[in-house]
Structures are given as C-alpha cells and as structure tokens.
Amino acid sequence: MKLPSALVFTVLLAVGFLHCAAEPMELSVLHSLGSSAPSLRGSIVYDPASLKRSANKYVAGSATAGSVVSAGANTDPREMYRVYVEGDGVKLTAAVPLCMLEASEYQEQITLHLDSNGVPWHLDYLVGATSCEKPAKPLGRTPKTLVFIERALAGTRPKLEQMVETTVDGKPEPEKSFIQKYWFYIVPAVLILLLQSGGEEPAKK
C-alpha cells in the first residue's frame, strides 16, 4: 500500500518535533574553596521535556569535594566551600562552611530546581551536618553525593527526582536510541494516521 505524501509528511514532522523536544541539556558542575578559582567537578545531563528519572544523570569527574579540601589543607575551616552549576546561560551557586562539610564526613546533596518550562532557576547544596561540631567518635562513613532534579509541575507539588550517576560497573548509563525512547509516541500516531487514511472513500468519477 502506497502511503499518501501528506501522511508521510505528517509522520516525519511529528518525529522531527519529538526529536527536537527531546534534546538533552548538559550543565557543568564546578566547585571551589574560599577565594580559589572554580574547577570542574562533573556534569549534569537532563531532559527538560521528560519526566522519566532515567532521562537524567550526573557524571562525576575525577575531582571530589575531599580533593579540593586536601589541596587547601591550611584553609580556615570557616571558609566557604562552593558548588556552581553553569552552562547554556545558566549560572547558579550555593555554599556551606568548610567545617560543616568536614563534620558531615562529605555526605552531600545537590538539588537543581527547574521551572515549569524545564529551565534551571535555583541550586541547593546541603550536607549531612547542621553544625561545625564533629562527633566525638567519627562514624567512618564513605563520602557520598546525591544529585536531585526538582521540577515545578503546573497544578501539582514539585517533583523531586534523584539523578542516575552510573551503572553497576561504574560506567555512565548508555544512551538509548531515539526509537527506543519514543516508540510509544510514534507507533500510535502512525496507526491513527493509517486508519484515518484507510477510511477515506475514493473520489467518484
């Protein structure tokens, strides 16, 4: 069966629209201690148009909060440890005192807030301590960083999503193909258009 050219054009247009809407965003995550220049810590990749948790990921670099602190071993504990998220016109920052970061044994949470259009507008950086007082006996916790995306959804409460950092083998989760991601949109659209086209009566001579 030969499909009408108008039908083919409609399907291609729909596929092209979905592809454009699904373009992921990548933002750099930087950090600094005191007055030192920011250095790269990792990157956040997210899909502004997708509500799926698997569409977002945090790719950690080789530098950690601990490595920056170690490099500034003689730094005043009252200095601020800062985290930055930058890229594509976005420039956000948040900070905590170095002493609180050390008291938490590097238990961190980074939350990127998006508006209803998927545009970042605020950054939160929290640590697992509420004061600079270290416990009498260190808990010996392994440093851990959690990264979240919080979306402002119209008519509902904001949705908080923890980002996927890596797969079990320590490698970033492989990206799915366009068809794997959006087949459930494309197939119904094609079926509807085919049914509508097949139901048309041939023109009478």
C-alpha positions as protocol buffer text, in pm:
chain_id: "A"
residue {
  index: 1
  type: MET
  ca { x: 0 y: 0 z: 0 }
}
residue {
  index: 2
  type: LYS
  ca { x: 138 y: 336 z: -100 }
}
residue {
  index: 3
  type: LEU
  ca { x: 101 y: 599 z: 170 }
}
residue {
  index: 4
  type: PRO
  ca { x: -23 y: 945 z: 69 }
}
residue {
  index: 5
  type: SER
  ca { x: 252 y: 1204 z: 62 }
}
residue {
  index: 6
  type: ALA
  ca { x: 60 y: 1417 z: 315 }
}
residue {
  index: 7
  type: LEU
  ca { x: 58 y: 1126 z: 560 }
}
residue {
  index: 8
  type: VAL
  ca { x: 431 y: 1066 z: 520 }
}
residue {
  index: 9
  type: PHE
  ca { x: 499 y: 1436 z: 572 }
}
residue {
  index: 10
  type: THR
  ca { x: 285 y: 1441 z: 889 }
}
residue {
  index: 11
  type: VAL
  ca { x: 469 y: 1142 z: 1037 }
}
residue {
  index: 12
  type: LEU
  ca { x: 811 y: 1289 z: 959 }
}
residue {
  index: 13
  type: LEU
  ca { x: 704 y: 1622 z: 1106 }
}
residue {
  index: 14
  type: ALA
  ca { x: 587 y: 1453 z: 1427 }
}
residue {
  index: 15
  type: VAL
  ca { x: 911 y: 1256 z: 1457 }
}
residue {
  index: 16
  type: GLY
  ca { x: 1118 y: 1569 z: 1397 }
}
residue {
  index: 17
  type: PHE
  ca { x: 923 y: 1759 z: 1661 }
}
residue {
  index: 18
  type: LEU
  ca { x: 977 y: 1486 z: 1918 }
}
residue {
  index: 19
  type: HIS
  ca { x: 1348 y: 1473 z: 1837 }
}
residue {
  index: 20
  type: CYS
  ca { x: 1386 y: 1849 z: 1891 }
}
residue {
  index: 21
  type: ALA
  ca { x: 1183 y: 1845 z: 2212 }
}
residue {
  index: 22
  type: ALA
  ca { x: 1393 y: 1558 z: 2348 }
}
residue {
  index: 23
  type: GLU
  ca { x: 1729 y: 1732 z: 2308 }
}
residue {
  index: 24
  type: PRO
  ca { x: 1910 y: 1683 z: 2642 }
}
residue {
  index: 25
  type: MET
  ca { x: 2079 y: 1965 z: 2830 }
}
residue {
  index: 26
  type: GLU
  ca { x: 2429 y: 1937 z: 2978 }
}
residue {
  index: 27
  type: LEU
  ca { x: 2546 y: 2167 z: 3256 }
}
residue {
  index: 28
  type: SER
  ca { x: 2891 y: 2178 z: 3416 }
}
residue {
  index: 29
  type: VAL
  ca { x: 2928 y: 2131 z: 3792 }
}
residue {
  index: 30
  type: LEU
  ca { x: 3223 y: 2321 z: 3939 }
}
residue {
  index: 31
  type: HIS
  ca { x: 3348 y: 2378 z: 4293 }
}
residue {
  index: 32
  type: SER
  ca { x: 3590 y: 2598 z: 4485 }
}
residue {
  index: 33
  type: LEU
  ca { x: 3718 y: 2658 z: 4835 }
}
residue {
  index: 34
  type: GLY
  ca { x: 3750 y: 3010 z: 4972 }
}
residue {
  index: 35
  type: SER
  ca { x: 3880 y: 3254 z: 4713 }
}
residue {
  index: 36
  type: SER
  ca { x: 4032 y: 2988 z: 4486 }
}
residue {
  index: 37
  type: ALA
  ca { x: 3922 y: 2969 z: 4122 }
}
residue {
  index: 38
  type: PRO
  ca { x: 3642 y: 2719 z: 4046 }
}
residue {
  index: 39
  type: SER
  ca { x: 3746 y: 2385 z: 3898 }
}
residue {
  index: 40
  type: LEU
  ca { x: 3542 y: 2120 z: 3718 }
}
residue {
  index: 41
  type: ARG
  ca { x: 3376 y: 1859 z: 3939 }
}
residue {
  index: 42
  type: GLY
  ca { x: 3139 y: 1685 z: 3696 }
}
residue {
  index: 43
  type: SER
  ca { x: 2834 y: 1744 z: 3479 }
}
residue {
  index: 44
  type: ILE
  ca { x: 2456 y: 1715 z: 3493 }
}
residue {
  index: 45
  type: VAL
  ca { x: 2271 y: 1584 z: 3188 }
}
residue {
  index: 46
  type: TYR
  ca { x: 1893 y: 1611 z: 3189 }
}
residue {
  index: 47
  type: ASP
  ca { x: 1598 y: 1618 z: 2951 }
}
residue {
  index: 48
  type: PRO
  ca { x: 1376 y: 1923 z: 3012 }
}
residue {
  index: 49
  type: ALA
  ca { x: 1083 y: 1757 z: 2832 }
}
residue {
  index: 50
  type: SER
  ca { x: 1097 y: 1418 z: 3006 }
}
residue {
  index: 51
  type: LEU
  ca { x: 957 y: 1327 z: 3347 }
}
residue {
  index: 52
  type: LYS
  ca { x: 1142 y: 995 z: 3345 }
}
residue {
  index: 53
  type: ARG
  ca { x: 1412 y: 958 z: 3608 }
}
residue {
  index: 54
  type: SER
  ca { x: 1626 y: 755 z: 3365 }
}
residue {
  index: 55
  type: ALA
  ca { x: 1646 y: 1056 z: 3131 }
}
residue {
  index: 56
  type: ASN
  ca { x: 1873 y: 1236 z: 3379 }
}
residue {
  index: 57
  type: LYS
  ca { x: 2220 y: 1155 z: 3506 }
}
residue {
  index: 58
  type: TYR
  ca { x: 2510 y: 1303 z: 3699 }
}
residue {
  index: 59
  type: VAL
  ca { x: 2854 y: 1227 z: 3556 }
}
residue {
  index: 60
  type: ALA
  ca { x: 3116 y: 1262 z: 3829 }
}
residue {
  index: 61
  type: GLY
  ca { x: 3463 y: 1385 z: 3735 }
}
residue {
  index: 62
  type: SER
  ca { x: 3790 y: 1286 z: 3896 }
}
residue {
  index: 63
  type: ALA
  ca { x: 3780 y: 1577 z: 4144 }
}
residue {
  index: 64
  type: THR
  ca { x: 3573 y: 1548 z: 4462 }
}
residue {
  index: 65
  type: ALA
  ca { x: 3496 y: 1782 z: 4749 }
}
residue {
  index: 66
  type: GLY
  ca { x: 3758 y: 1599 z: 4954 }
}
residue {
  index: 67
  type: SER
  ca { x: 4029 y: 1652 z: 4693 }
}
residue {
  index: 68
  type: VAL
  ca { x: 3970 y: 2029 z: 4692 }
}
residue {
  index: 69
  type: VAL
  ca { x: 3981 y: 2039 z: 5072 }
}
residue {
  index: 70
  type: SER
  ca { x: 4302 y: 1835 z: 5077 }
}
residue {
  index: 71
  type: ALA
  ca { x: 4462 y: 2074 z: 4829 }
}
residue {
  index: 72
  type: GLY
  ca { x: 4388 y: 2360 z: 5069 }
}
residue {
  index: 73
  type: ALA
  ca { x: 4498 y: 2181 z: 5386 }
}
residue {
  index: 74
  type: ASN
  ca { x: 4577 y: 2502 z: 5575 }
}
residue {
  index: 75
  type: THR
  ca { x: 4249 y: 2673 z: 5485 }
}
residue {
  index: 76
  type: ASP
  ca { x: 4046 y: 2838 z: 5760 }
}
residue {
  index: 77
  type: PRO
  ca { x: 3757 y: 2598 z: 5844 }
}
residue {
  index: 78
  type: ARG
  ca { x: 3521 y: 2896 z: 5835 }
}
residue {
  index: 79
  type: GLU
  ca { x: 3590 y: 2941 z: 5464 }
}
residue {
  index: 80
  type: MET
  ca { x: 3305 y: 2856 z: 5227 }
}
residue {
  index: 81
  type: TYR
  ca { x: 3300 y: 2552 z: 5001 }
}
residue {
  index: 82
  type: ARG
  ca { x: 3103 y: 2650 z: 4690 }
}
residue {
  index: 83
  type: VAL
  ca { x: 2929 y: 2449 z: 4421 }
}
residue {
  index: 84
  type: TYR
  ca { x: 2842 y: 2601 z: 4083 }
}
residue {
  index: 85
  type: VAL
  ca { x: 2615 y: 2482 z: 3801 }
}
residue {
  index: 86
  type: GLU
  ca { x: 2684 y: 2660 z: 3473 }
}
residue {
  index: 87
  type: GLY
  ca { x: 2612 y: 2635 z: 3101 }
}
residue {
  index: 88
  type: ASP
  ca { x: 2366 y: 2745 z: 2832 }
}
residue {
  index: 89
  type: GLY
  ca { x: 2308 y: 3081 z: 3002 }
}
residue {
  index: 90
  type: VAL
  ca { x: 2267 y: 2922 z: 3346 }
}
residue {
  index: 91
  type: LYS
  ca { x: 2490 y: 3032 z: 3635 }
}
residue {
  index: 92
  type: LEU
  ca { x: 2385 y: 2915 z: 3982 }
}
residue {
  index: 93
  type: THR
  ca { x: 2583 y: 2874 z: 4304 }
}
residue {
  index: 94
  type: ALA
  ca { x: 2537 y: 2752 z: 4661 }
}
residue {
  index: 95
  type: ALA
  ca { x: 2778 y: 2712 z: 4952 }
}
residue {
  index: 96
  type: VAL
  ca { x: 2832 y: 2576 z: 5304 }
}
residue {
  index: 97
  type: PRO
  ca { x: 3111 y: 2643 z: 5556 }
}
residue {
  index: 98
  type: LEU
  ca { x: 3404 y: 2405 z: 5513 }
}
residue {
  index: 99
  type: CYS
  ca { x: 3374 y: 2296 z: 5877 }
}
residue {
  index: 100
  type: MET
  ca { x: 3017 y: 2169 z: 5817 }
}
residue {
  index: 101
  type: LEU
  ca { x: 3127 y: 1973 z: 5511 }
}
residue {
  index: 102
  type: GLU
  ca { x: 3403 y: 1808 z: 5715 }
}
residue {
  index: 103
  type: ALA
  ca { x: 3168 y: 1741 z: 6009 }
}
residue {
  index: 104
  type: SER
  ca { x: 2930 y: 1561 z: 5771 }
}
residue {
  index: 105
  type: GLU
  ca { x: 3212 y: 1333 z: 5652 }
}
residue {
  index: 106
  type: TYR
  ca { x: 3134 y: 1450 z: 5298 }
}
residue {
  index: 107
  type: GLN
  ca { x: 2770 y: 1345 z: 5286 }
}
residue {
  index: 108
  type: GLU
  ca { x: 2637 y: 1583 z: 5019 }
}
residue {
  index: 109
  type: GLN
  ca { x: 2313 y: 1656 z: 4838 }
}
residue {
  index: 110
  type: ILE
  ca { x: 2295 y: 1875 z: 4526 }
}
residue {
  index: 111
  type: THR
  ca { x: 1945 y: 1976 z: 4409 }
}
residue {
  index: 112
  type: LEU
  ca { x: 1884 y: 2157 z: 4081 }
}
residue {
  index: 113
  type: HIS
  ca { x: 1543 y: 2328 z: 4067 }
}
residue {
  index: 114
  type: LEU
  ca { x: 1366 y: 2365 z: 3730 }
}
residue {
  index: 115
  type: ASP
  ca { x: 1073 y: 2590 z: 3648 }
}
residue {
  index: 116
  type: SER
  ca { x: 763 y: 2468 z: 3463 }
}
residue {
  index: 117
  type: ASN
  ca { x: 947 y: 2510 z: 3131 }
}
residue {
  index: 118
  type: GLY
  ca { x: 1240 y: 2293 z: 3242 }
}
residue {
  index: 119
  type: VAL
  ca { x: 1476 y: 2590 z: 3289 }
}
residue {
  index: 120
  type: PRO
  ca { x: 1710 y: 2582 z: 3595 }
}
residue {
  index: 121
  type: TRP
  ca { x: 1644 y: 2871 z: 3833 }
}
residue {
  index: 122
  type: HIS
  ca { x: 1785 y: 2769 z: 4174 }
}
residue {
  index: 123
  type: LEU
  ca { x: 2054 y: 2544 z: 4326 }
}
residue {
  index: 124
  type: ASP
  ca { x: 2059 y: 2387 z: 4673 }
}
residue {
  index: 125
  type: TYR
  ca { x: 2370 y: 2235 z: 4828 }
}
residue {
  index: 126
  type: LEU
  ca { x: 2321 y: 2055 z: 5160 }
}
residue {
  index: 127
  type: VAL
  ca { x: 2549 y: 1841 z: 5375 }
}
residue {
  index: 128
  type: GLY
  ca { x: 2473 y: 1580 z: 5639 }
}
residue {
  index: 129
  type: ALA
  ca { x: 2555 y: 1809 z: 5933 }
}
residue {
  index: 130
  type: THR
  ca { x: 2377 y: 2108 z: 6085 }
}
residue {
  index: 131
  type: SER
  ca { x: 2677 y: 2249 z: 6270 }
}
residue {
  index: 132
  type: CYS
  ca { x: 3056 y: 2254 z: 6258 }
}
residue {
  index: 133
  type: GLU
  ca { x: 3085 y: 2032 z: 6565 }
}
residue {
  index: 134
  type: LYS
  ca { x: 3238 y: 1698 z: 6476 }
}
residue {
  index: 135
  type: PRO
  ca { x: 3114 y: 1384 z: 6654 }
}
residue {
  index: 136
  type: ALA
  ca { x: 3330 y: 1266 z: 6944 }
}
residue {
  index: 137
  type: LYS
  ca { x: 3378 y: 939 z: 6758 }
}
residue {
  index: 138
  type: PRO
  ca { x: 3392 y: 960 z: 6376 }
}
residue {
  index: 139
  type: LEU
  ca { x: 3124 y: 749 z: 6210 }
}
residue {
  index: 140
  type: GLY
  ca { x: 3361 y: 643 z: 5933 }
}
residue {
  index: 141
  type: ARG
  ca { x: 3104 y: 699 z: 5660 }
}
residue {
  index: 142
  type: THR
  ca { x: 3210 y: 673 z: 5297 }
}
residue {
  index: 143
  type: PRO
  ca { x: 3178 y: 1009 z: 5115 }
}
residue {
  index: 144
  type: LYS
  ca { x: 2851 y: 1013 z: 4923 }
}
residue {
  index: 145
  type: THR
  ca { x: 2699 y: 1262 z: 4680 }
}
residue {
  index: 146
  type: LEU
  ca { x: 2330 y: 1256 z: 4586 }
}
residue {
  index: 147
  type: VAL
  ca { x: 2210 y: 1471 z: 4298 }
}
residue {
  index: 148
  type: PHE
  ca { x: 1842 y: 1556 z: 4251 }
}
residue {
  index: 149
  type: ILE
  ca { x: 1628 y: 1738 z: 3996 }
}
residue {
  index: 150
  type: GLU
  ca { x: 1318 y: 1915 z: 4132 }
}
residue {
  index: 151
  type: ARG
  ca { x: 1061 y: 2013 z: 3872 }
}
residue {
  index: 152
  type: ALA
  ca { x: 782 y: 2268 z: 3912 }
}
residue {
  index: 153
  type: LEU
  ca { x: 475 y: 2100 z: 3762 }
}
residue {
  index: 154
  type: ALA
  ca { x: 164 y: 2304 z: 3688 }
}
residue {
  index: 155
  type: GLY
  ca { x: -118 y: 2227 z: 3932 }
}
residue {
  index: 156
  type: THR
  ca { x: 82 y: 1979 z: 4140 }
}
residue {
  index: 157
  type: ARG
  ca { x: 354 y: 1975 z: 4401 }
}
residue {
  index: 158
  type: PRO
  ca { x: 714 y: 1993 z: 4274 }
}
residue {
  index: 159
  type: LYS
  ca { x: 852 y: 1655 z: 4171 }
}
residue {
  index: 160
  type: LEU
  ca { x: 1189 y: 1558 z: 4319 }
}
residue {
  index: 161
  type: GLU
  ca { x: 1392 y: 1305 z: 4118 }
}
residue {
  index: 162
  type: GLN
  ca { x: 1723 y: 1153 z: 4220 }
}
residue {
  index: 163
  type: MET
  ca { x: 1959 y: 1150 z: 3923 }
}
residue {
  index: 164
  type: VAL
  ca { x: 2128 y: 835 z: 3799 }
}
residue {
  index: 165
  type: GLU
  ca { x: 2505 y: 868 z: 3842 }
}
residue {
  index: 166
  type: THR
  ca { x: 2649 y: 547 z: 3700 }
}
residue {
  index: 167
  type: THR
  ca { x: 2564 y: 185 z: 3621 }
}
residue {
  index: 168
  type: VAL
  ca { x: 2668 y: -105 z: 3845 }
}
residue {
  index: 169
  type: ASP
  ca { x: 3002 y: -141 z: 3665 }
}
residue {
  index: 170
  type: GLY
  ca { x: 3085 y: 223 z: 3731 }
}
residue {
  index: 171
  type: LYS
  ca { x: 3028 y: 343 z: 3374 }
}
residue {
  index: 172
  type: PRO
  ca { x: 2771 y: 605 z: 3269 }
}
residue {
  index: 173
  type: GLU
  ca { x: 2441 y: 450 z: 3165 }
}
residue {
  index: 174
  type: PRO
  ca { x: 2442 y: 408 z: 2784 }
}
residue {
  index: 175
  type: GLU
  ca { x: 2211 y: 642 z: 2596 }
}
residue {
  index: 176
  type: LYS
  ca { x: 1906 y: 482 z: 2434 }
}
residue {
  index: 177
  type: SER
  ca { x: 1832 y: 541 z: 2067 }
}
residue {
  index: 178
  type: PHE
  ca { x: 1558 y: 783 z: 1965 }
}
residue {
  index: 179
  type: ILE
  ca { x: 1327 y: 496 z: 1860 }
}
residue {
  index: 180
  type: GLN
  ca { x: 1384 y: 314 z: 2194 }
}
residue {
  index: 181
  type: LYS
  ca { x: 1290 y: 626 z: 2386 }
}
residue {
  index: 182
  type: TYR
  ca { x: 985 y: 740 z: 2190 }
}
residue {
  index: 183
  type: TRP
  ca { x: 838 y: 437 z: 2014 }
}
residue {
  index: 184
  type: PHE
  ca { x: 526 y: 459 z: 2236 }
}
residue {
  index: 185
  type: TYR
  ca { x: 457 y: 804 z: 2089 }
}
residue {
  index: 186
  type: ILE
  ca { x: 542 y: 725 z: 1727 }
}
residue {
  index: 187
  type: VAL
  ca { x: 357 y: 392 z: 1684 }
}
residue {
  index: 188
  type: PRO
  ca { x: 11 y: 515 z: 1800 }
}
residue {
  index: 189
  type: ALA
  ca { x: 45 y: 831 z: 1587 }
}
residue {
  index: 190
  type: VAL
  ca { x: 128 y: 625 z: 1277 }
}
residue {
  index: 191
  type: LEU
  ca { x: -160 y: 380 z: 1342 }
}
residue {
  index: 192
  type: ILE
  ca { x: -412 y: 662 z: 1386 }
}
residue {
  index: 193
  type: LEU
  ca { x: -299 y: 828 z: 1064 }
}
residue {
  index: 194
  type: LEU
  ca { x: -311 y: 497 z: 875 }
}
residue {
  index: 195
  type: LEU
  ca { x: -665 y: 425 z: 998 }
}
residue {
  index: 196
  type: GLN
  ca { x: -781 y: 772 z: 905 }
}
residue {
  index: 197
  type: SER
  ca { x: -624 y: 740 z: 560 }
}
residue {
  index: 198
  type: GLY
  ca { x: -772 y: 393 z: 501 }
}
residue {
  index: 199
  type: GLY
  ca { x: -1122 y: 509 z: 590 }
}
residue {
  index: 200
  type: GLU
  ca { x: -1141 y: 770 z: 314 }
}
residue {
  index: 201
  type: GLU
  ca { x: -1369 y: 681 z: 24 }
}
residue {
  index: 202
  type: PRO
  ca { x: -1226 y: 706 z: -327 }
}
residue {
  index: 203
  type: ALA
  ca { x: -1346 y: 1005 z: -522 }
}
residue {
  index: 204
  type: LYS
  ca { x: -1639 y: 929 z: -752 }
}
residue {
  index: 205
  type: LYS
  ca { x: -1587 y: 981 z: -1122 }
}
